[in-house]
Tab-separated table of C-alpha atoms in Angstrom:
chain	number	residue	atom	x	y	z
A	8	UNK	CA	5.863	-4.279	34.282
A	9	UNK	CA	7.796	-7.361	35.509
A	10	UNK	CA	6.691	-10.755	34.570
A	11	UNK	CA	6.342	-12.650	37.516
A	12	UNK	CA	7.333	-16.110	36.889
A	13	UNK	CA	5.597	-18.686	39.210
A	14	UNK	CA	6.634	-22.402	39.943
A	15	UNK	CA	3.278	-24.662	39.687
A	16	UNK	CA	4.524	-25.639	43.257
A	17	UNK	CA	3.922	-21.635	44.437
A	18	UNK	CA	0.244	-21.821	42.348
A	19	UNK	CA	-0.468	-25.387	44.478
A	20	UNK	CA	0.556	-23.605	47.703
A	21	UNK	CA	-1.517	-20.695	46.917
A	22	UNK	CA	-4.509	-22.966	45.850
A	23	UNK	CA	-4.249	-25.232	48.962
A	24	UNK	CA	-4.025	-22.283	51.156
A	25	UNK	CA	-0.156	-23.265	52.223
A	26	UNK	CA	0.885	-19.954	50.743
A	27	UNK	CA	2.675	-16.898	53.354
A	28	UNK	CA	1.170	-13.434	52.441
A	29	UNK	CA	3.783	-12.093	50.307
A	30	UNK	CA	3.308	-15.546	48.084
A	31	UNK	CA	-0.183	-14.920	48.231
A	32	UNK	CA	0.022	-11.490	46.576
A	33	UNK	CA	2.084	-12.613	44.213
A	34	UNK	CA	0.187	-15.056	42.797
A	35	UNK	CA	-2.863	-13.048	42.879
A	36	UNK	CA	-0.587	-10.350	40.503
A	37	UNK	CA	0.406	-12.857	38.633
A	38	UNK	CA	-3.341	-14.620	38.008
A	39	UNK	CA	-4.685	-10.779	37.226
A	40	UNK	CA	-1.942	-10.743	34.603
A	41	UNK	CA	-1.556	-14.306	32.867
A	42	UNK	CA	-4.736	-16.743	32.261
A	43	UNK	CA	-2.428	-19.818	32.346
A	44	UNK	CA	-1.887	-18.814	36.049
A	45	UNK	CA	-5.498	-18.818	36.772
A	46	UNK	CA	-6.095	-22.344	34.749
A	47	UNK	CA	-3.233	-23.846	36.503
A	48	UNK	CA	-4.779	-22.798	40.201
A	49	UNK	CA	-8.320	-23.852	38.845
A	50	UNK	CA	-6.593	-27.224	37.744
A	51	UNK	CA	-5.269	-27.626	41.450
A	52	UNK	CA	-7.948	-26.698	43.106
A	53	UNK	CA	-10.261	-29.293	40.983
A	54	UNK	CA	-7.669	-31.985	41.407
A	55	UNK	CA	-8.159	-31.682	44.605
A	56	UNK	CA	-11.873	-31.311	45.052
A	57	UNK	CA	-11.928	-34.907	42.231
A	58	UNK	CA	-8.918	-37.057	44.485
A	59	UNK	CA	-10.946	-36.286	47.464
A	60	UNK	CA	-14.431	-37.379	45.372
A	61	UNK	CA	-13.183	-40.285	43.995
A	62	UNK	CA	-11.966	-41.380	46.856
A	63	UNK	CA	-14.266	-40.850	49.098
A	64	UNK	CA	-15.023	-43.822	51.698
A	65	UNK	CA	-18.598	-45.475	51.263
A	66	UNK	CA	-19.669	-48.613	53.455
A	67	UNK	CA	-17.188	-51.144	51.728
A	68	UNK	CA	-14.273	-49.542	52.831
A	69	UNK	CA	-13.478	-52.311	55.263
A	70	UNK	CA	-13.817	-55.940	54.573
A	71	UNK	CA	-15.730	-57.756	57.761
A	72	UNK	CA	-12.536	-60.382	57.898
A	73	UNK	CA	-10.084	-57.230	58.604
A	74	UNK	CA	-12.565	-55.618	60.567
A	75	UNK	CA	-12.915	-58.729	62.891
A	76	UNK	CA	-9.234	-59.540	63.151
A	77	UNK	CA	-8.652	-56.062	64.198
A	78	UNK	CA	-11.003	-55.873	66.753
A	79	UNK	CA	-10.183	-59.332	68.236
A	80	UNK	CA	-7.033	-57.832	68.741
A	81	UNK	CA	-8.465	-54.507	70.481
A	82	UNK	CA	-10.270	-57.048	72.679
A	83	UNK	CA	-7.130	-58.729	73.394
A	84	UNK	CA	-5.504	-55.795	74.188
A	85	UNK	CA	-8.333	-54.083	76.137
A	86	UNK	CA	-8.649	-57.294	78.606
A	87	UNK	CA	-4.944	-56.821	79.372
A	88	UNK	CA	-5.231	-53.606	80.564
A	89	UNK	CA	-4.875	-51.511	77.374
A	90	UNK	CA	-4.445	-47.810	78.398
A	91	UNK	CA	-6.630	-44.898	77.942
A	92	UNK	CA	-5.000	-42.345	76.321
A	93	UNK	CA	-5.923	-38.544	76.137
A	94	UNK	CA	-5.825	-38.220	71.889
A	95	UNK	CA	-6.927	-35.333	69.879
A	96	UNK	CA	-9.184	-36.284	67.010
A	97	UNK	CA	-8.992	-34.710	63.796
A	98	UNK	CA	-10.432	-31.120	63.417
A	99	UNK	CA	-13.366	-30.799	61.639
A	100	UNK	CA	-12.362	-30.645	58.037
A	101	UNK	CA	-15.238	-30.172	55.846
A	102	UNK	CA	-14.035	-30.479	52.099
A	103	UNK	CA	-13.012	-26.735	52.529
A	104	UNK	CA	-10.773	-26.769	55.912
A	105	UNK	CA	-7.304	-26.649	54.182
A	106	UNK	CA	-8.507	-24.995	51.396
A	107	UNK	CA	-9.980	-21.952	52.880
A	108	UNK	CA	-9.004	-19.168	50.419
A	109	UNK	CA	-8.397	-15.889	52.070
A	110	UNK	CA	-11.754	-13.618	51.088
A	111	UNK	CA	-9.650	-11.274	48.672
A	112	UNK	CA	-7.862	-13.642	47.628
A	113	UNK	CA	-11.692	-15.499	46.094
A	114	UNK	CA	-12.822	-12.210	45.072
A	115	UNK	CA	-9.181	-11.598	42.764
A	116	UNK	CA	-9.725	-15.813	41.557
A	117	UNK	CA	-13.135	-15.065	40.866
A	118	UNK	CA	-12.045	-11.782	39.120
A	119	UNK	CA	-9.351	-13.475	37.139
A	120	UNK	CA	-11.064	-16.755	36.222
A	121	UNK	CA	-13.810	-13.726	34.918
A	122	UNK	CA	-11.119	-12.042	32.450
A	123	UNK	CA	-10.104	-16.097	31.705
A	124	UNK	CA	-13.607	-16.929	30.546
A	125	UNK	CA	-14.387	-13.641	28.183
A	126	UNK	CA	-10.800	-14.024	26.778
A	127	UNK	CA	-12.248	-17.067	25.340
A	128	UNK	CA	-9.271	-19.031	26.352
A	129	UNK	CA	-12.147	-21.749	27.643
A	130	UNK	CA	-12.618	-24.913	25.252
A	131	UNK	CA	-16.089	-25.446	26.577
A	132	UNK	CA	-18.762	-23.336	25.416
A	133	UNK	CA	-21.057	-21.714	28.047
A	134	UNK	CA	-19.125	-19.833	30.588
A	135	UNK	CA	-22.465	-18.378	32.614
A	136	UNK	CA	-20.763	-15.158	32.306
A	137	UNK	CA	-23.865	-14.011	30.706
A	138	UNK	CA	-25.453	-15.188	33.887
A	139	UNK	CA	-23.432	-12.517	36.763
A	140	UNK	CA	-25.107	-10.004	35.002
A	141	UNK	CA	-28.944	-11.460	36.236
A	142	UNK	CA	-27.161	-11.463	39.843
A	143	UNK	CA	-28.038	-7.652	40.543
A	144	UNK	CA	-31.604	-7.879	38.875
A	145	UNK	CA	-34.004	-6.735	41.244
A	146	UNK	CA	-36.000	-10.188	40.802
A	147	UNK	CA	-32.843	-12.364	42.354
A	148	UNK	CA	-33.228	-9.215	45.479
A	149	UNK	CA	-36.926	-9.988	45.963
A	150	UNK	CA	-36.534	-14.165	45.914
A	151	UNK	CA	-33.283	-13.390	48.330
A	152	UNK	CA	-35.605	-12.055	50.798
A	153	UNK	CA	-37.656	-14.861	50.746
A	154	UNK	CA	-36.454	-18.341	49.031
A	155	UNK	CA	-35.281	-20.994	51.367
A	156	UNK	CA	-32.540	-22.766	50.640
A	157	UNK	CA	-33.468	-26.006	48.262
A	158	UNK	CA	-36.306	-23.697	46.767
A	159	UNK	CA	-36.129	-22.941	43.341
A	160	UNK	CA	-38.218	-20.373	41.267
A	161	UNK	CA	-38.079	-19.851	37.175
A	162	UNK	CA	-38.574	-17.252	35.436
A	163	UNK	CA	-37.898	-15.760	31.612
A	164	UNK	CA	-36.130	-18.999	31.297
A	165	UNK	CA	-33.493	-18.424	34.017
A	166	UNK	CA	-33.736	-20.502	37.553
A	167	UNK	CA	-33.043	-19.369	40.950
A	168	UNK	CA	-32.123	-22.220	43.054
A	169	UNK	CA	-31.345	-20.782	46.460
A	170	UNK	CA	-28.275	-23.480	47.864
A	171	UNK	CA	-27.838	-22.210	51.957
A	172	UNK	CA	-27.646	-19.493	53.823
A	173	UNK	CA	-24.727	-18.361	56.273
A	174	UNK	CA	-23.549	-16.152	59.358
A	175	UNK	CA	-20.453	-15.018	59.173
A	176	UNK	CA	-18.566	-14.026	62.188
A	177	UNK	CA	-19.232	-10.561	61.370
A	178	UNK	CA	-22.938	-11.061	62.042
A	179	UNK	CA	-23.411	-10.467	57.676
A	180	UNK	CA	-25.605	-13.191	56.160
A	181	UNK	CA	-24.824	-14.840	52.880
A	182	UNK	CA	-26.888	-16.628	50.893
A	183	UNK	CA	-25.113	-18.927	47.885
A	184	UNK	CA	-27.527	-19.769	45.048
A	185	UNK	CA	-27.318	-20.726	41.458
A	186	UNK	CA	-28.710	-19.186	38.722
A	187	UNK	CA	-29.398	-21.541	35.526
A	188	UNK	CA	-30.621	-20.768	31.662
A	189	UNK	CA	-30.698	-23.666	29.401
A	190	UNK	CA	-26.600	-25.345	29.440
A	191	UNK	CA	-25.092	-22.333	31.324
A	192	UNK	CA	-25.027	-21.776	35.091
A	193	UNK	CA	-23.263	-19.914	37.625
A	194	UNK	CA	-23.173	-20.257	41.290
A	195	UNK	CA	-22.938	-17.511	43.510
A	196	UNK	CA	-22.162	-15.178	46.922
A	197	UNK	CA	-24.509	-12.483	47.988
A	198	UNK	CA	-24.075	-10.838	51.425
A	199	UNK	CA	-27.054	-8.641	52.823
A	200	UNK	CA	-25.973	-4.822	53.101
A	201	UNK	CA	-28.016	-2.429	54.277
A	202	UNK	CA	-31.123	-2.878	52.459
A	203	UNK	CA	-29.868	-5.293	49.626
A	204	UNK	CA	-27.638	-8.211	48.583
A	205	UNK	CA	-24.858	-7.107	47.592
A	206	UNK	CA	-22.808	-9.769	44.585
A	207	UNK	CA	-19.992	-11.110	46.321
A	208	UNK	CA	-18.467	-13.668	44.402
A	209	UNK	CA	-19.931	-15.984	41.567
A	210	UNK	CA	-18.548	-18.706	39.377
A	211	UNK	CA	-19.639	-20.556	36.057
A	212	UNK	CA	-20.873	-23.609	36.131
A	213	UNK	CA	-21.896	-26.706	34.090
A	214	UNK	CA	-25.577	-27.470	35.241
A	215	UNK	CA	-25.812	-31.153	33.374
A	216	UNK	CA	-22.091	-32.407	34.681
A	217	UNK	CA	-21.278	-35.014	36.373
A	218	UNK	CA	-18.033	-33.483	37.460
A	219	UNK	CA	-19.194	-29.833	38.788
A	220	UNK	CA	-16.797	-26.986	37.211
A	221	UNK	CA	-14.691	-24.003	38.463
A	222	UNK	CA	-17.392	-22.079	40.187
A	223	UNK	CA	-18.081	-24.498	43.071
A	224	UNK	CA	-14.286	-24.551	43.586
A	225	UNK	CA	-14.622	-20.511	44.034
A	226	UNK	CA	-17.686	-20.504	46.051
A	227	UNK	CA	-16.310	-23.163	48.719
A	228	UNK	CA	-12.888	-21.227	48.695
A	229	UNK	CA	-14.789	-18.010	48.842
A	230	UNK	CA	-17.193	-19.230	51.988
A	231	UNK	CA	-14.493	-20.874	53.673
A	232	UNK	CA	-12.199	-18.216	53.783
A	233	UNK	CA	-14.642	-16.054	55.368
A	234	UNK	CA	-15.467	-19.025	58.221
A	235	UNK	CA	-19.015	-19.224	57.012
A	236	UNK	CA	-19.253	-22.448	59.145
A	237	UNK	CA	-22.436	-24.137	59.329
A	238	UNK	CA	-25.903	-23.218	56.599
A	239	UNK	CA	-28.437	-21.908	58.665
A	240	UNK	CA	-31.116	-24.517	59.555
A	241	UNK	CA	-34.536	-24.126	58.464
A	242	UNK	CA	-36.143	-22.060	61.426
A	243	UNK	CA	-32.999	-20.044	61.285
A	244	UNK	CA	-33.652	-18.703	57.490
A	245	UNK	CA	-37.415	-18.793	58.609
A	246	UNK	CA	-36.689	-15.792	60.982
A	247	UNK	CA	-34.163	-14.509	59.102
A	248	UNK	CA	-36.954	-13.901	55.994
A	249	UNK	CA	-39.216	-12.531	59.088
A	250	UNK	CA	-37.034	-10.154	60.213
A	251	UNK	CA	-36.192	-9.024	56.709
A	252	UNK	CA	-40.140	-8.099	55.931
A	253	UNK	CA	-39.934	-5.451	58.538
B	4	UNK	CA	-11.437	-36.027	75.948
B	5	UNK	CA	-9.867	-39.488	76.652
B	6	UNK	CA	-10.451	-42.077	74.417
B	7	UNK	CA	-9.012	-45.795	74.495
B	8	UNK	CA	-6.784	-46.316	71.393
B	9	UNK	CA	-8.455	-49.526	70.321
B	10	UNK	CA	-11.601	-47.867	69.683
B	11	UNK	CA	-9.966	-45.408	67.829
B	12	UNK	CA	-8.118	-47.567	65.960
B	13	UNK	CA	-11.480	-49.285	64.646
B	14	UNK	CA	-13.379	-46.113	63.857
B	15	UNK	CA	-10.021	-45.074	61.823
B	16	UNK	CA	-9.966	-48.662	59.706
B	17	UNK	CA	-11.547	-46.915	56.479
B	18	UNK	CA	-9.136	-44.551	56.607
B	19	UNK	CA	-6.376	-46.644	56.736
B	20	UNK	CA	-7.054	-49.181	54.597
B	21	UNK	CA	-7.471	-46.246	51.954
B	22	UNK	CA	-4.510	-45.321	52.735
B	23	UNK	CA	-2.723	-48.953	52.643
B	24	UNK	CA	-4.518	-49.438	49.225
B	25	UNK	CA	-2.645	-46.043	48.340
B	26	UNK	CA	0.375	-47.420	48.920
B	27	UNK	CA	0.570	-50.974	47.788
B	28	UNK	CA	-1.813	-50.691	45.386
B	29	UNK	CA	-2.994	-54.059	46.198
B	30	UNK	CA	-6.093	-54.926	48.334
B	31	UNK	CA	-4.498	-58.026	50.101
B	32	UNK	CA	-1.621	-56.267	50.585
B	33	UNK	CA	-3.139	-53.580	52.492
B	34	UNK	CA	-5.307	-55.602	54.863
B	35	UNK	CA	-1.744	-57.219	56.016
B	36	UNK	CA	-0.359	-53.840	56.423
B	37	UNK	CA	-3.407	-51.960	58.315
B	38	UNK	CA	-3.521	-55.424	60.433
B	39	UNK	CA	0.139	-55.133	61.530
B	40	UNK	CA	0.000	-51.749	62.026
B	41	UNK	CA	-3.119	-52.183	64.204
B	42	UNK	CA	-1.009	-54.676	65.955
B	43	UNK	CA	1.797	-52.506	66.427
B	44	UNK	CA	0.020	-49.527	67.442
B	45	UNK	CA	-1.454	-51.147	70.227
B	46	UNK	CA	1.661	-52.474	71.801
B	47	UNK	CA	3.548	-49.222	71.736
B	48	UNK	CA	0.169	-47.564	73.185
B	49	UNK	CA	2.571	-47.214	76.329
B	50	UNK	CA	4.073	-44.324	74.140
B	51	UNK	CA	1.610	-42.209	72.639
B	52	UNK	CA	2.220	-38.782	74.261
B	53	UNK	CA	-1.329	-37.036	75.470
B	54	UNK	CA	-2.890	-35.321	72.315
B	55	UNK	CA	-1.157	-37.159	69.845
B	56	UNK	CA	-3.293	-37.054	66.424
B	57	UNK	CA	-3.881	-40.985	65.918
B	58	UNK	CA	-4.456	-40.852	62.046
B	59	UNK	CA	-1.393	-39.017	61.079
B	60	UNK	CA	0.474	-41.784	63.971
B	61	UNK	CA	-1.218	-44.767	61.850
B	62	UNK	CA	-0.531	-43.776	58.903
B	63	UNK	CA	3.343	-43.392	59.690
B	64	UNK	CA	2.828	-46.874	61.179
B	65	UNK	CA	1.787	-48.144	58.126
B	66	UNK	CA	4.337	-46.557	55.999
B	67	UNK	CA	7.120	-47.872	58.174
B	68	UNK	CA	5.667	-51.169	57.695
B	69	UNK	CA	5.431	-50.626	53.789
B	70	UNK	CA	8.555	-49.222	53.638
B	71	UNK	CA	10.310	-52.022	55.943
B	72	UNK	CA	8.075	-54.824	53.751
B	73	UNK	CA	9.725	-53.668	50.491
B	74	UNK	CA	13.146	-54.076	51.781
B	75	UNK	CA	13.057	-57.420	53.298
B	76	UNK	CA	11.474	-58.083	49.494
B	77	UNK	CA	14.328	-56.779	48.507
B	78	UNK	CA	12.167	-54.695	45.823
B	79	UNK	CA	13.758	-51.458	44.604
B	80	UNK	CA	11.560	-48.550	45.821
B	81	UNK	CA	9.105	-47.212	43.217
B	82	UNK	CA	10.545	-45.729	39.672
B	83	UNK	CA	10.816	-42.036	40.778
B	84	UNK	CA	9.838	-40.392	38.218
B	85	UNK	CA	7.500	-42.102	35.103
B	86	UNK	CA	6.880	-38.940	33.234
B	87	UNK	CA	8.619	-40.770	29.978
B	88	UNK	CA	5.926	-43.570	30.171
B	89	UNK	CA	3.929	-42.655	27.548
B	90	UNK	CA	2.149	-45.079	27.629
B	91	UNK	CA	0.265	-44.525	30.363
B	92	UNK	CA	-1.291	-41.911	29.151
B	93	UNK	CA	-4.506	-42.026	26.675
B	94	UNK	CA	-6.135	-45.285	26.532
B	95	UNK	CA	-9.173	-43.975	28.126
B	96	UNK	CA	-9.113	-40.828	25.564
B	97	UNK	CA	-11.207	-42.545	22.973
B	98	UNK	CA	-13.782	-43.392	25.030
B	99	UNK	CA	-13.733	-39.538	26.852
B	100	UNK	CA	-14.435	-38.555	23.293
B	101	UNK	CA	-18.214	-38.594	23.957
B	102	UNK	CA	-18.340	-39.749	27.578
B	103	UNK	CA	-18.763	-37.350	30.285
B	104	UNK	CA	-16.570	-37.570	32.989
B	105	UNK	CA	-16.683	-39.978	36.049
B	106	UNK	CA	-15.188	-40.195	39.502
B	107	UNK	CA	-14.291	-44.015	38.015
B	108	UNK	CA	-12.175	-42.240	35.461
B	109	UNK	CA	-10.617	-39.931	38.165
B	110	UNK	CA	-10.131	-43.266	40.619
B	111	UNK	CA	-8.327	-45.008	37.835
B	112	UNK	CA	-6.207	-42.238	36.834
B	113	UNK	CA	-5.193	-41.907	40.655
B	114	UNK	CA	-4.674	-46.063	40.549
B	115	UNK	CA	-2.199	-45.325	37.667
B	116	UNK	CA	-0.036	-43.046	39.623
B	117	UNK	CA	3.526	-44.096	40.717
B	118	UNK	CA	3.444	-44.866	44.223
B	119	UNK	CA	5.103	-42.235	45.454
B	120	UNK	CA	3.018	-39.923	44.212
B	121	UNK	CA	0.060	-41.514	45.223
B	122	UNK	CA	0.484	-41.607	48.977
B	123	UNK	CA	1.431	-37.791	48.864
B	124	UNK	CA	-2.014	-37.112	46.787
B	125	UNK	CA	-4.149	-39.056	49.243
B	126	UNK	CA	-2.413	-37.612	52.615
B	127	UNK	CA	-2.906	-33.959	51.427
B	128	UNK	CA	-5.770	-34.138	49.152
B	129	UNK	CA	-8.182	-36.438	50.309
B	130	UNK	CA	-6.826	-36.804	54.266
B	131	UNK	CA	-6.414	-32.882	54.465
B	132	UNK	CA	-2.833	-33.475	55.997
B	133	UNK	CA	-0.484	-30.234	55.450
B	134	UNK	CA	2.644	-30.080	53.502
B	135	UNK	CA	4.564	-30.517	56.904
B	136	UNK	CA	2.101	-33.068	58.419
B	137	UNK	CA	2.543	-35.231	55.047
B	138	UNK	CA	6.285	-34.304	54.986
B	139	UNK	CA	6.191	-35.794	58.873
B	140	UNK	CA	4.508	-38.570	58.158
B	141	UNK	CA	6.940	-39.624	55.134
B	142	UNK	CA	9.955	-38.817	56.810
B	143	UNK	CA	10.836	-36.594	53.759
B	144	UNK	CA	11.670	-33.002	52.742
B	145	UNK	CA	8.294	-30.765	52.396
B	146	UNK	CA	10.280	-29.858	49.126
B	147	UNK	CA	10.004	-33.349	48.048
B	148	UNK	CA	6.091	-33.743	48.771
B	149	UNK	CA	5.318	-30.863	47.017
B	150	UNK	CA	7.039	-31.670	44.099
B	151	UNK	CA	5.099	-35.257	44.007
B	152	UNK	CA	2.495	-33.663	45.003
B	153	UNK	CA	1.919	-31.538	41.880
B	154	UNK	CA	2.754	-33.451	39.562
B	155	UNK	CA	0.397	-36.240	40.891
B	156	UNK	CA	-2.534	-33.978	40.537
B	157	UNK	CA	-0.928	-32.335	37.058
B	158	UNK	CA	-0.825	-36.212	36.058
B	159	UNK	CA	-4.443	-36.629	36.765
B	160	UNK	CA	-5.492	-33.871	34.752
B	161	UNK	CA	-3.620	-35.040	32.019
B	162	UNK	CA	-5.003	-38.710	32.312
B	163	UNK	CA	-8.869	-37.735	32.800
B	164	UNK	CA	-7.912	-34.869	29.817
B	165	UNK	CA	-9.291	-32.083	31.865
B	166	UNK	CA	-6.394	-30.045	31.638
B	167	UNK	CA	-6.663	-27.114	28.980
């Protein structure tokens, strides 16, 4: 088999969804093949997600001397006539609009960043692999049907926390949810099919940090790539739960 | 839907001014340079062609302005590449020793950036600009961004030690 040797600048195009298909898939061989690859998309993907975080504007952005001078000179402007010009504001960009990871692309992240975590290449202890394996259970089925999102149950020491539920343009409904047992936790994907939720995608993560871990980074890229769009309001899961009960 | 630039121009100032604080790295200094570029935005509104994306026009402005500002200065542009600083890195690792992470440590390791890098990080990362949109607005290769690009957010990793 032929190593595929990456630049980090082909793993931050692939991460940032600036990749072309045939990059794509070969990144996606490569990240099957070689755990570094997977850490170093992880890394850009959480750089990313943290720039954008610590960044983030709150109400002191602008001091009320700027503020003023600039607006004196809109005024200014305005009472001589200032033109009105057809613009195009920004496109909605959620935290997830550039980063919208195709959906098999997720799925072979979430597979690889799987193999990462039981290779014990992780420094961190507590990888919520264990975790996945409750996804299935028939109790996580029943509370599907019927939790509404920012409702969380416990049981046997593990915590369903259901997170929101989706349409995708498809018409399938996913719910994301995390699962938590003393320091481990996973988030995760489940779509309804047929009669059940089917796993989808799922990620560890750390439930006490500050600084949320890999999985989130999976789950966004995951329900962004599929155009999710907008949780389902309140009355929306309400009849969805109805409907289900039938 | 038509919209009269000066409005737009105020409900963009947060923006901007991160932006401006990106690139000087100062606070003063970016007031000066969001206020002239306010001020020159508004007298070539004449220009703007219909559905022209005003952030990604500002934050050229303000570049130019930057740019144009360190020459009269006569400053030489920022050190390309400070990978052999090694200083920079790990002051902050004793105290990560038992500290959790914080955006503050993130924020700082972004402040400690080289310039160059820094702008490139904050148009693609946090404004959501594409390679080509940030290579646009830069006036450089989208070879060049990307290369900044990773190695500002391979530099943050290293300074907040979450990299493996």
């Amino acid at each position: 088999m032929t190593d595929i040797h990456l630049s980090d600048e082909n793993l931050m195009a692939y991460a940032d969804g600036e990749a072309e298909a045939p990059l794509q898939r070969a990144v996606e061989r490569a990240m099957l093949a070689d755990p570094r690859a997977v850490r170093k998309v992880v890394d850009f993907l959480r750089s990313r997600r943290l720039a954008r975080a610590a960044l983030a504007l709150d109400g002191t952005a602008v001091p009320d001397s700027l503020r003023a001078a600039v607006e004196a000179k809109v005024a200014a402007h305005e009472r001589q006539g200032g033109n009105v010009v057809p613009l195009k504001r920004r496109g909605l960009s959620g935290l997830w609009a550039r980063v919208a990871l195709p959906v098999a692309a997720a799925a072979v992240l979430l597979a690889a960043v799987s193999l990462y975590t039981t290779m014990g290449m992780r420094e961190d202890a507590g990888s919520g692999v264990s975790l996945v394996a409750h996804i299935e259970a028939p109790r996580v089925q029943h509370l599907l049907d019927r939790l509404p999102a920012g409702s969380e149950e416990t049981e046997d020491g593990v915590t369903l926390r259901a997170l929101a539920t989706y349409r995708l343009p498809s018409g399938r409904i996913c719910r994301a949810f995390s699962l938590t047992q003393d320091a481990e936790g996973a988030e995760a994907v489940s779509c309804r099919e047929g009669e059940r939720w089917a796993f989808t995608v799922a990620g560890a993560v750390e439930p006490q940090a500050y600084v949320p871990a890999d999985g989130t980074d999976v789950i966004g890229g995951y329900l962004a790539g599929a155009k999710a769009g907008e949780a389902l309001s309140e009355e929306e899961e309400a009849r969805l739960f109805a409907e289900l009960k039938r | 839907m038509p919209s009269a630039i000066g409005s737009e121009l105020v409900v963009l100032l947060p923006r901007l001014r991160r932006f401006a604080v990106a690139l000087s790295g100062e606070v003063t200094l970016a007031d000066d340079l969001v206020q002239s570029a306010c001020m020159r935005a508004l007298a070539a509104a004449n220009e703007l062609a219909p559905g022209t994306r005003i952030d990604a026009w500002m934050f050229r402005i303000i570049r130019n302005i930057w740019i144009d500002e360190l020459r009269r200065k006569r400053t030489t542009g920022p050190v390309e590449d400070v990978e052999a600083r090694h200083d920079l890195v790990g002051d902050t690792g004793e105290a990560r020793a038992m500290d959790r992470l914080t955006l503050q440590d993130v924020r700082q390791a972004i402040d400690r950036l080289p310039p160059e890098q820094r702008e490139v990080l904050v148009l693609v990362c946090v404004e959501d600009m594409s390679y080509r949109e940030a290579a646009e607005i830069l006036g450089l290769p989208v070879g060049t961004v990307m290369s900044r690009l990773a190695r500002a957010r391979q530099r943050v990793m290293e300074l907040t030690s979450l990299a493996a």
